[in-house]
Amino acid sequence: MTFRDDALAGRTAYITGGSSGICYGIAEHFVRHGARVAIQGRNAEKLAGAAMRLGALGYGADVRDYEATAASIGEASAAMGGIDILVCGAAGNFPVAATAMSPNGFKAVMDIDLLGTFHTCRAAYEHLRKPGGCVISISANHGTRPYAMQAHVCAAKAGVELLSKTLAVEWGGAGIRVNVIAPGPVDGTEGMRRLAPTEEDRARVAARVPLGRFAEIGEIADAAVFLASPAASYITGVVLQVDGGSQFGDGRI
Ligand code: COA
């Protein structure tokens, strides 16, 4: 652990996609650093297990459903006494060439990643602490560079990044910071299981990362603790690449 144990003491956090993967790791780190946490997920069974393990509040809602998401955020806010930290992490992915992608496949990812992030931010605004609240949305290297077979995710993540920067401008006056974490390949996630299912794929992906390896989920969660903590009190509107340098590929000419 790289931060003081009490870095988030007394803070409350609402995390979409918190049942598994990166956002479960973020929830775990937030709890460990003293925060009270609520998670939102659309798979009731996964959500219940995760909430129990975390000692968190759990809300079953799909981020594509604005009304359900707003109701969940409202309930969590009432139960926790407002929201200090909002993490927008619900995401979907599958690899497919643009020419083989159905319009509905493209839409599914846009709706979860981009519209879902807007829904979550829009619904949470009234509950976010002012001043002092913060938003962290989870993007990926896909937000800044293209990847074959990922047209839907690249379009959605680029949108998440500029949406977040726009909210940073609009909400700065209320004392709310809005930032983005853009991971590269992260071990132990559903995304990497889908994108690099074999050992051969994993070796190929790791070889293109300047640091030569995948991230651990905890390394992404540490960045989230930093952005949520008072140590980042003057940071807003940034995309923090936590990617081992993988935004540059292997950097070779
Ligand atoms: N290849 C091509 N198209 C695919 C696909 C794949 N592997 N998986 C889904 N699709 C298409 C479907 O065919 C459908 O389009 P159609 O109606 O034209 O046939 C569309 O995407 C929606 O699929 P559906 O399964 O109905 O959506 P869903 O809402 O149940 O699931 C997904 C959303 C597609 C993103 C699903 O992959 C998912 O639930 N992912 C969550 C976990 C995840 O992706 N984690 C990684 C995060 S980085």
mmCIF file of C-alpha atoms and ligand atoms in Angstrom:
data_model
loop_
_atom_site.group_PDB
_atom_site.id
_atom_site.type_symbol
_atom_site.label_atom_id
_atom_site.label_comp_id
_atom_site.label_asym_id
_atom_site.label_seq_id
_atom_site.Cartn_x
_atom_site.Cartn_y
_atom_site.Cartn_z
ATOM 1 C CA MET A 1 0.000 0.000 0.000
ATOM 2 C CA THR A 2 1.496 3.301 -1.074
ATOM 3 C CA PHE A 3 -0.885 5.762 0.568
ATOM 4 C CA ARG A 4 -1.678 6.436 4.217
ATOM 5 C CA ASP A 5 -4.378 4.041 5.384
ATOM 6 C CA ASP A 6 -6.654 6.964 6.208
ATOM 7 C CA ALA A 7 -6.239 8.779 2.865
ATOM 8 C CA LEU A 8 -10.010 8.500 2.208
ATOM 9 C CA ALA A 9 -11.267 8.384 5.801
ATOM 10 C CA GLY A 10 -14.820 9.677 6.135
ATOM 11 C CA ARG A 11 -15.328 9.831 2.354
ATOM 12 C CA THR A 12 -18.097 8.078 0.462
ATOM 13 C CA ALA A 13 -17.767 6.531 -2.988
ATOM 14 C CA TYR A 14 -20.197 5.256 -5.621
ATOM 15 C CA ILE A 15 -18.638 2.926 -8.182
ATOM 16 C CA THR A 16 -20.291 1.537 -11.338
ATOM 17 C CA GLY A 17 -18.883 -1.741 -12.581
ATOM 18 C CA GLY A 18 -17.667 -2.381 -9.042
ATOM 19 C CA SER A 19 -18.622 -6.071 -8.969
ATOM 20 C CA SER A 20 -15.488 -7.254 -10.737
ATOM 21 C CA GLY A 21 -12.205 -6.388 -12.405
ATOM 22 C CA ILE A 22 -10.574 -2.979 -12.146
ATOM 23 C CA CYS A 23 -13.507 -1.321 -10.398
ATOM 24 C CA TYR A 24 -13.776 -4.079 -7.802
ATOM 25 C CA GLY A 25 -10.088 -3.458 -7.120
ATOM 26 C CA ILE A 26 -10.757 0.262 -6.808
ATOM 27 C CA ALA A 27 -13.616 -0.442 -4.384
ATOM 28 C CA GLU A 28 -11.333 -2.691 -2.313
ATOM 29 C CA HIS A 29 -8.621 -0.012 -2.170
ATOM 30 C CA PHE A 30 -11.137 2.699 -1.258
ATOM 31 C CA VAL A 31 -12.488 0.581 1.610
ATOM 32 C CA ARG A 32 -8.958 -0.172 2.803
ATOM 33 C CA HIS A 33 -8.203 3.560 2.828
ATOM 34 C CA GLY A 34 -11.224 4.359 4.973
ATOM 35 C CA ALA A 35 -14.023 5.151 2.517
ATOM 36 C CA ARG A 36 -17.622 3.962 2.701
ATOM 37 C CA VAL A 37 -18.435 2.403 -0.662
ATOM 38 C CA ALA A 38 -21.494 1.619 -2.794
ATOM 39 C CA ILE A 39 -21.214 -0.408 -5.996
ATOM 40 C CA GLN A 40 -23.549 -0.696 -8.989
ATOM 41 C CA GLY A 41 -23.699 -3.693 -11.303
ATOM 42 C CA ARG A 42 -26.230 -5.343 -13.593
ATOM 43 C CA ASN A 43 -25.533 -8.973 -12.661
ATOM 44 C CA ALA A 44 -27.401 -9.489 -9.381
ATOM 45 C CA GLU A 45 -25.437 -12.563 -8.306
ATOM 46 C CA LYS A 46 -21.996 -11.044 -8.961
ATOM 47 C CA LEU A 47 -23.106 -7.811 -7.314
ATOM 48 C CA ALA A 48 -24.353 -9.464 -4.126
ATOM 49 C CA GLY A 49 -21.142 -11.478 -3.674
ATOM 50 C CA ALA A 50 -18.907 -8.480 -4.308
ATOM 51 C CA ALA A 51 -20.879 -6.180 -1.998
ATOM 52 C CA MET A 52 -20.698 -8.760 0.779
ATOM 53 C CA ARG A 53 -16.945 -9.290 0.393
ATOM 54 C CA LEU A 54 -16.351 -5.532 0.355
ATOM 55 C CA GLY A 55 -18.782 -4.646 3.118
ATOM 56 C CA ALA A 56 -20.274 -2.228 0.572
ATOM 57 C CA LEU A 57 -23.801 -1.239 -0.393
ATOM 58 C CA GLY A 58 -24.871 -2.925 -3.639
ATOM 59 C CA TYR A 59 -27.254 -1.580 -6.293
ATOM 60 C CA GLY A 60 -28.509 -3.668 -9.181
ATOM 61 C CA ALA A 61 -28.906 -1.421 -12.216
ATOM 62 C CA ASP A 62 -27.662 -1.220 -15.809
ATOM 63 C CA VAL A 63 -25.889 2.078 -16.554
ATOM 64 C CA ARG A 64 -27.750 2.110 -19.891
ATOM 65 C CA ASP A 65 -30.956 2.669 -17.898
ATOM 66 C CA TYR A 66 -30.909 6.300 -16.720
ATOM 67 C CA GLU A 67 -33.897 6.029 -14.407
ATOM 68 C CA ALA A 68 -32.595 2.916 -12.650
ATOM 69 C CA THR A 69 -29.106 4.395 -12.323
ATOM 70 C CA ALA A 70 -30.436 7.698 -10.962
ATOM 71 C CA ALA A 71 -32.649 5.874 -8.450
ATOM 72 C CA SER A 72 -29.707 3.752 -7.248
ATOM 73 C CA ILE A 73 -27.432 6.763 -6.896
ATOM 74 C CA GLY A 74 -30.154 8.628 -5.000
ATOM 75 C CA GLU A 75 -30.634 5.739 -2.571
ATOM 76 C CA ALA A 76 -26.898 5.325 -2.030
ATOM 77 C CA SER A 77 -26.467 9.037 -1.459
ATOM 78 C CA ALA A 78 -29.263 9.066 1.126
ATOM 79 C CA ALA A 79 -27.783 6.030 2.885
ATOM 80 C CA MET A 80 -24.211 7.397 2.934
ATOM 81 C CA GLY A 81 -24.941 11.091 3.467
ATOM 82 C CA GLY A 82 -23.910 12.301 -0.001
ATOM 83 C CA ILE A 83 -21.230 11.207 -2.456
ATOM 84 C CA ASP A 84 -17.623 12.408 -2.358
ATOM 85 C CA ILE A 85 -16.180 10.179 -5.073
ATOM 86 C CA LEU A 86 -17.918 8.880 -8.190
ATOM 87 C CA VAL A 87 -16.197 6.199 -10.277
ATOM 88 C CA CYS A 88 -17.674 5.481 -13.717
ATOM 89 C CA GLY A 89 -16.267 2.101 -14.651
ATOM 90 C CA ALA A 90 -19.006 -0.036 -16.189
ATOM 91 C CA ALA A 91 -17.782 -1.126 -19.634
ATOM 92 C CA GLY A 92 -18.235 -3.724 -22.339
ATOM 93 C CA ASN A 93 -15.894 -5.129 -24.948
ATOM 94 C CA PHE A 94 -15.476 -7.832 -27.555
ATOM 95 C CA PRO A 95 -13.033 -7.923 -30.462
ATOM 96 C CA VAL A 96 -14.599 -7.746 -33.934
ATOM 97 C CA ALA A 97 -13.620 -6.127 -37.243
ATOM 98 C CA ALA A 98 -15.665 -3.049 -38.166
ATOM 99 C CA THR A 99 -16.948 -4.749 -41.330
ATOM 100 C CA ALA A 100 -18.268 -7.675 -39.250
ATOM 101 C CA MET A 101 -19.676 -5.554 -36.407
ATOM 102 C CA SER A 102 -23.452 -5.209 -36.317
ATOM 103 C CA PRO A 103 -24.831 -1.714 -35.709
ATOM 104 C CA ASN A 104 -26.319 -3.067 -32.505
ATOM 105 C CA GLY A 105 -22.909 -4.403 -31.382
ATOM 106 C CA PHE A 106 -21.405 -0.937 -31.893
ATOM 107 C CA LYS A 107 -24.356 0.614 -30.075
ATOM 108 C CA ALA A 108 -24.132 -1.795 -27.132
ATOM 109 C CA VAL A 109 -20.608 -0.646 -26.274
ATOM 110 C CA MET A 110 -21.340 3.038 -26.945
ATOM 111 C CA ASP A 111 -24.381 2.759 -24.684
ATOM 112 C CA ILE A 112 -22.536 1.086 -21.805
ATOM 113 C CA ASP A 113 -19.262 3.012 -21.945
ATOM 114 C CA LEU A 114 -20.156 6.499 -23.191
ATOM 115 C CA LEU A 115 -23.878 6.962 -22.585
ATOM 116 C CA GLY A 116 -23.524 5.030 -19.311
ATOM 117 C CA THR A 117 -20.781 7.404 -18.134
ATOM 118 C CA PHE A 118 -22.948 10.396 -19.027
ATOM 119 C CA HIS A 119 -25.952 8.862 -17.261
ATOM 120 C CA THR A 120 -23.909 8.212 -14.128
ATOM 121 C CA CYS A 121 -22.337 11.675 -14.018
ATOM 122 C CA ARG A 122 -25.605 13.422 -14.866
ATOM 123 C CA ALA A 123 -27.516 11.554 -12.165
ATOM 124 C CA ALA A 124 -24.790 11.911 -9.534
ATOM 125 C CA TYR A 125 -24.171 15.639 -9.935
ATOM 126 C CA GLU A 126 -26.873 16.717 -7.480
ATOM 127 C CA HIS A 127 -25.518 14.296 -4.859
ATOM 128 C CA LEU A 128 -21.819 15.096 -5.245
ATOM 129 C CA ARG A 129 -20.203 17.070 -2.419
ATOM 130 C CA LYS A 130 -19.751 20.736 -3.382
ATOM 131 C CA PRO A 131 -17.007 21.715 -3.010
ATOM 132 C CA GLY A 132 -14.778 18.674 -2.699
ATOM 133 C CA GLY A 133 -16.506 16.018 -4.821
ATOM 134 C CA CYS A 134 -14.646 14.226 -7.564
ATOM 135 C CA VAL A 135 -15.359 11.990 -10.541
ATOM 136 C CA ILE A 136 -13.008 9.373 -11.963
ATOM 137 C CA SER A 137 -14.006 7.715 -15.229
ATOM 138 C CA ILE A 138 -12.218 4.650 -16.535
ATOM 139 C CA SER A 139 -11.046 4.868 -20.132
ATOM 140 C CA ALA A 140 -8.216 2.874 -21.801
ATOM 141 C CA ASN A 141 -5.439 3.490 -24.292
ATOM 142 C CA HIS A 142 -8.281 3.105 -26.799
ATOM 143 C CA GLY A 143 -9.265 6.701 -25.991
ATOM 144 C CA THR A 144 -6.171 8.117 -27.648
ATOM 145 C CA ARG A 145 -5.006 5.583 -30.238
ATOM 146 C CA PRO A 146 -6.688 3.179 -32.614
ATOM 147 C CA TYR A 147 -6.759 -0.596 -32.210
ATOM 148 C CA ALA A 148 -7.942 -2.961 -34.949
ATOM 149 C CA MET A 149 -11.102 -4.900 -33.997
ATOM 150 C CA GLN A 150 -11.971 -2.200 -31.442
ATOM 151 C CA ALA A 151 -13.782 0.554 -33.395
ATOM 152 C CA HIS A 152 -16.669 0.593 -30.906
ATOM 153 C CA VAL A 153 -14.429 0.789 -27.823
ATOM 154 C CA CYS A 154 -12.079 3.394 -29.347
ATOM 155 C CA ALA A 155 -15.030 5.617 -30.297
ATOM 156 C CA ALA A 156 -16.617 5.217 -26.855
ATOM 157 C CA LYS A 157 -13.448 5.783 -24.819
ATOM 158 C CA ALA A 158 -12.467 8.867 -26.860
ATOM 159 C CA GLY A 159 -15.938 10.162 -26.019
ATOM 160 C CA VAL A 160 -15.536 9.386 -22.318
ATOM 161 C CA GLU A 161 -12.290 11.384 -22.243
ATOM 162 C CA LEU A 162 -13.668 14.538 -23.875
ATOM 163 C CA LEU A 163 -16.946 14.265 -21.958
ATOM 164 C CA SER A 164 -14.917 14.208 -18.733
ATOM 165 C CA LYS A 165 -12.810 17.200 -19.748
ATOM 166 C CA THR A 166 -15.989 19.114 -20.582
ATOM 167 C CA LEU A 167 -17.502 18.254 -17.192
ATOM 168 C CA ALA A 168 -14.250 19.371 -15.535
ATOM 169 C CA VAL A 169 -14.788 22.789 -17.112
ATOM 170 C CA GLU A 170 -18.506 22.978 -16.308
ATOM 171 C CA TRP A 171 -18.250 21.621 -12.738
ATOM 172 C CA GLY A 172 -14.994 23.274 -11.639
ATOM 173 C CA GLY A 173 -16.927 26.257 -10.303
ATOM 174 C CA ALA A 174 -18.846 23.966 -7.960
ATOM 175 C CA GLY A 175 -15.560 22.593 -6.638
ATOM 176 C CA ILE A 176 -15.921 19.190 -8.335
ATOM 177 C CA ARG A 177 -12.885 17.648 -10.012
ATOM 178 C CA VAL A 178 -13.383 15.333 -13.003
ATOM 179 C CA ASN A 179 -10.549 13.089 -14.169
ATOM 180 C CA VAL A 180 -9.954 9.941 -16.189
ATOM 181 C CA ILE A 181 -7.708 6.926 -15.682
ATOM 182 C CA ALA A 182 -6.613 5.219 -18.895
ATOM 183 C CA PRO A 183 -5.140 1.776 -18.218
ATOM 184 C CA GLY A 184 -3.230 -0.323 -20.730
ATOM 185 C CA PRO A 185 -3.390 -4.126 -20.467
ATOM 186 C CA VAL A 186 -4.400 -5.187 -16.953
ATOM 187 C CA ASP A 187 -4.092 -8.731 -15.615
ATOM 188 C CA GLY A 188 -7.088 -10.568 -14.222
ATOM 189 C CA THR A 189 -9.780 -8.602 -16.068
ATOM 190 C CA GLU A 190 -12.645 -9.743 -18.271
ATOM 191 C CA GLY A 191 -11.414 -7.311 -20.937
ATOM 192 C CA MET A 192 -7.982 -8.960 -21.231
ATOM 193 C CA ARG A 193 -9.533 -12.432 -21.156
ATOM 194 C CA ARG A 194 -11.521 -11.393 -24.200
ATOM 195 C CA LEU A 195 -8.736 -9.506 -26.011
ATOM 196 C CA ALA A 196 -5.800 -11.835 -25.234
ATOM 197 C CA PRO A 197 -7.268 -15.259 -24.465
ATOM 198 C CA THR A 198 -4.142 -17.405 -25.095
ATOM 199 C CA GLU A 199 -0.641 -17.388 -23.559
ATOM 200 C CA GLU A 200 0.692 -16.490 -27.011
ATOM 201 C CA ASP A 201 -1.623 -13.465 -27.174
ATOM 202 C CA ARG A 202 -0.566 -12.394 -23.685
ATOM 203 C CA ALA A 203 3.141 -12.596 -24.556
ATOM 204 C CA ARG A 204 2.551 -10.552 -27.728
ATOM 205 C CA VAL A 205 0.645 -7.872 -25.802
ATOM 206 C CA ALA A 206 3.214 -7.686 -22.970
ATOM 207 C CA ALA A 207 6.065 -7.363 -25.486
ATOM 208 C CA ARG A 208 4.491 -4.163 -26.826
ATOM 209 C CA VAL A 209 4.396 -2.506 -23.391
ATOM 210 C CA PRO A 210 7.543 -0.449 -22.687
ATOM 211 C CA LEU A 211 7.543 -1.727 -19.083
ATOM 212 C CA GLY A 212 7.271 -5.237 -20.525
ATOM 213 C CA ARG A 213 4.352 -6.536 -18.518
ATOM 214 C CA PHE A 214 0.652 -6.233 -17.727
ATOM 215 C CA ALA A 215 -0.505 -3.998 -14.862
ATOM 216 C CA GLU A 216 -1.840 -5.488 -11.657
ATOM 217 C CA ILE A 217 -5.348 -4.280 -10.803
ATOM 218 C CA GLY A 218 -3.910 -2.756 -7.614
ATOM 219 C CA GLU A 219 -1.690 -0.459 -9.666
ATOM 220 C CA ILE A 220 -4.758 1.054 -11.331
ATOM 221 C CA ALA A 221 -6.548 1.256 -7.981
ATOM 222 C CA ASP A 222 -3.577 3.106 -6.443
ATOM 223 C CA ALA A 223 -3.960 5.775 -9.142
ATOM 224 C CA ALA A 224 -7.657 6.055 -8.278
ATOM 225 C CA VAL A 225 -6.848 6.511 -4.577
ATOM 226 C CA PHE A 226 -4.413 9.266 -5.544
ATOM 227 C CA LEU A 227 -6.912 11.091 -7.793
ATOM 228 C CA ALA A 228 -9.630 10.792 -5.133
ATOM 229 C CA SER A 229 -7.383 11.974 -2.306
ATOM 230 C CA PRO A 230 -6.522 15.510 -1.182
ATOM 231 C CA ALA A 231 -3.083 14.945 -2.770
ATOM 232 C CA ALA A 232 -4.793 15.587 -6.130
ATOM 233 C CA SER A 233 -6.800 18.625 -4.991
ATOM 234 C CA TYR A 234 -5.634 20.833 -7.907
ATOM 235 C CA ILE A 235 -5.884 18.161 -10.597
ATOM 236 C CA THR A 236 -8.928 18.236 -12.865
ATOM 237 C CA GLY A 237 -9.598 17.494 -16.519
ATOM 238 C CA VAL A 238 -6.660 15.131 -16.936
ATOM 239 C CA VAL A 239 -6.408 11.704 -18.492
ATOM 240 C CA LEU A 240 -3.914 9.822 -16.343
ATOM 241 C CA GLN A 241 -2.385 7.026 -18.407
ATOM 242 C CA VAL A 242 -1.586 4.152 -16.052
ATOM 243 C CA ASP A 243 -0.353 1.935 -18.821
ATOM 244 C CA GLY A 244 3.348 1.115 -18.490
ATOM 245 C CA GLY A 245 3.905 3.363 -21.521
ATOM 246 C CA SER A 246 1.722 1.182 -23.761
ATOM 247 C CA GLN A 247 0.028 4.194 -25.345
ATOM 248 C CA PHE A 248 3.216 4.382 -27.461
ATOM 249 C CA GLY A 249 3.144 0.717 -28.516
ATOM 250 C CA ASP A 250 6.699 -0.576 -28.525
ATOM 251 C CA GLY A 251 7.825 2.833 -29.780
ATOM 252 C CA ARG A 252 9.967 1.345 -32.559
ATOM 253 C CA ILE A 253 10.307 2.986 -35.979
HETATM 254 N N1 COA B 1 -18.752 -10.342 -31.664
HETATM 255 C C1 COA B 1 -19.593 -9.635 -32.434
HETATM 256 N N2 COA B 1 -20.738 -9.080 -31.988
HETATM 257 C C2 COA B 1 -21.038 -9.262 -30.686
HETATM 258 C C3 COA B 1 -20.209 -9.988 -29.820
HETATM 259 C C4 COA B 1 -19.019 -10.541 -30.338
HETATM 260 N N3 COA B 1 -18.171 -11.249 -29.587
HETATM 261 N N4 COA B 1 -20.787 -9.983 -28.577
HETATM 262 C C5 COA B 1 -21.924 -9.277 -28.689
HETATM 263 N N5 COA B 1 -22.070 -8.837 -29.953
HETATM 264 C C6 COA B 1 -23.198 -8.082 -30.493
HETATM 265 C C7 COA B 1 -24.443 -8.950 -30.471
HETATM 266 O O1 COA B 1 -24.475 -9.828 -31.596
HETATM 267 C C8 COA B 1 -25.545 -7.908 -30.492
HETATM 268 O O2 COA B 1 -25.766 -7.397 -31.774
HETATM 269 P P1 COA B 1 -26.996 -7.977 -32.720
HETATM 270 O O3 COA B 1 -28.242 -7.653 -31.974
HETATM 271 O O4 COA B 1 -26.839 -7.207 -33.986
HETATM 272 O O5 COA B 1 -26.749 -9.441 -32.883
HETATM 273 C C9 COA B 1 -24.949 -6.763 -29.694
HETATM 274 O O6 COA B 1 -23.523 -6.974 -29.668
HETATM 275 C C10 COA B 1 -25.455 -6.746 -28.279
HETATM 276 O O7 COA B 1 -25.201 -8.013 -27.707
HETATM 277 P P2 COA B 1 -25.950 -8.535 -26.404
HETATM 278 O O8 COA B 1 -25.302 -9.804 -25.977
HETATM 279 O O9 COA B 1 -27.414 -8.509 -26.638
HETATM 280 O O10 COA B 1 -25.630 -7.335 -25.413
HETATM 281 P P3 COA B 1 -25.624 -7.317 -23.884
HETATM 282 O O11 COA B 1 -26.150 -6.010 -23.535
HETATM 283 O O12 COA B 1 -26.241 -8.513 -23.274
HETATM 284 O O13 COA B 1 -24.038 -7.418 -23.555
HETATM 285 C C11 COA B 1 -21.826 -6.801 -24.281
HETATM 286 C C12 COA B 1 -23.155 -6.336 -23.704
HETATM 287 C C13 COA B 1 -22.058 -7.151 -25.740
HETATM 288 C C14 COA B 1 -20.826 -5.658 -24.185
HETATM 289 C C15 COA B 1 -21.296 -8.050 -23.574
HETATM 290 O O14 COA B 1 -20.099 -8.416 -24.189
HETATM 291 C C16 COA B 1 -21.096 -7.855 -22.088
HETATM 292 O O15 COA B 1 -22.037 -7.970 -21.321
HETATM 293 N N6 COA B 1 -19.885 -7.521 -21.626
HETATM 294 C C17 COA B 1 -19.662 -7.238 -20.193
HETATM 295 C C18 COA B 1 -18.357 -7.671 -19.756
HETATM 296 C C19 COA B 1 -17.244 -7.042 -20.535
HETATM 297 O O16 COA B 1 -17.307 -6.866 -21.740
HETATM 298 N N7 COA B 1 -16.190 -6.726 -19.836
HETATM 299 C C20 COA B 1 -15.044 -6.144 -20.427
HETATM 300 C C21 COA B 1 -14.965 -4.722 -20.082
HETATM 301 S S1 COA B 1 -13.533 -3.983 -20.804
#
